[in-house]
Amino acid sequence: MGGRGFFVWSAYGVTAICVLTEIVWLRRSAQQSRRRLVRMQQWDSSSEGSEP
């Protein structure tokens, strides 16, 4: 690599860390959205019976 191996491999490492971090954040966000949707659906179904 012409003496640039450290730079090249550290760039690959930083990129891999960024991609993995993004995947973790996306999964957490999706889980939170699913939980919120379930709560909203439960709230909506429980409030249907209280209408006059």
mmCIF file of C-alpha atoms in Angstrom:
data_model
loop_
_atom_site.group_PDB
_atom_site.id
_atom_site.type_symbol
_atom_site.label_atom_id
_atom_site.label_comp_id
_atom_site.label_asym_id
_atom_site.label_seq_id
_atom_site.Cartn_x
_atom_site.Cartn_y
_atom_site.Cartn_z
ATOM 1 C CA MET A 1 0.000 0.000 0.000
ATOM 2 C CA GLY A 2 2.954 2.239 -0.413
ATOM 3 C CA GLY A 3 3.316 3.130 3.265
ATOM 4 C CA ARG A 4 -0.287 4.214 3.563
ATOM 5 C CA GLY A 5 -1.637 0.998 5.055
ATOM 6 C CA PHE A 6 -2.354 2.521 8.447
ATOM 7 C CA PHE A 7 -4.441 5.302 6.910
ATOM 8 C CA VAL A 8 -6.312 2.905 4.618
ATOM 9 C CA TRP A 9 -7.150 0.349 7.295
ATOM 10 C CA SER A 10 -8.083 2.986 9.861
ATOM 11 C CA ALA A 11 -10.433 4.535 7.277
ATOM 12 C CA TYR A 12 -12.031 1.103 6.759
ATOM 13 C CA GLY A 13 -12.346 0.730 10.530
ATOM 14 C CA VAL A 14 -13.973 4.121 11.031
ATOM 15 C CA THR A 15 -16.379 3.399 8.179
ATOM 16 C CA ALA A 16 -17.320 0.022 9.665
ATOM 17 C CA ILE A 17 -17.935 1.601 13.073
ATOM 18 C CA CYS A 18 -20.142 4.292 11.516
ATOM 19 C CA VAL A 19 -22.175 1.742 9.555
ATOM 20 C CA LEU A 20 -22.660 -0.473 12.621
ATOM 21 C CA THR A 21 -23.656 2.519 14.746
ATOM 22 C CA GLU A 22 -26.216 3.556 12.130
ATOM 23 C CA ILE A 23 -27.679 0.035 12.077
ATOM 24 C CA VAL A 24 -28.015 0.020 15.874
ATOM 25 C CA TRP A 25 -29.700 3.453 15.864
ATOM 26 C CA LEU A 26 -32.105 2.426 13.117
ATOM 27 C CA ARG A 27 -33.108 -0.745 14.967
ATOM 28 C CA ARG A 28 -33.721 1.171 18.185
ATOM 29 C CA SER A 29 -35.772 3.750 16.356
ATOM 30 C CA ALA A 30 -37.836 1.057 14.645
ATOM 31 C CA GLN A 31 -38.485 -0.679 17.971
ATOM 32 C CA GLN A 32 -39.557 2.579 19.589
ATOM 33 C CA SER A 33 -41.863 3.326 16.675
ATOM 34 C CA ARG A 34 -43.434 -0.129 16.900
ATOM 35 C CA ARG A 35 -44.000 0.261 20.645
ATOM 36 C CA ARG A 36 -45.530 3.693 20.119
ATOM 37 C CA LEU A 37 -47.812 2.335 17.407
ATOM 38 C CA VAL A 38 -48.989 -0.514 19.654
ATOM 39 C CA ARG A 39 -49.723 1.950 22.475
ATOM 40 C CA MET A 40 -51.638 4.200 20.091
ATOM 41 C CA GLN A 41 -53.660 1.260 18.785
ATOM 42 C CA GLN A 42 -54.440 0.102 22.331
ATOM 43 C CA TRP A 43 -55.451 3.604 23.356
ATOM 44 C CA ASP A 44 -57.624 3.976 20.251
ATOM 45 C CA SER A 45 -59.374 0.647 20.823
ATOM 46 C CA SER A 46 -59.972 1.412 24.510
ATOM 47 C CA SER A 47 -61.446 4.837 23.763
ATOM 48 C CA GLU A 48 -63.916 3.468 21.177
ATOM 49 C CA GLY A 49 -66.069 1.945 23.882
ATOM 50 C CA SER A 50 -66.405 5.207 25.824
ATOM 51 C CA GLU A 51 -68.128 7.181 23.061
ATOM 52 C CA PRO A 52 -71.867 7.963 23.606
#
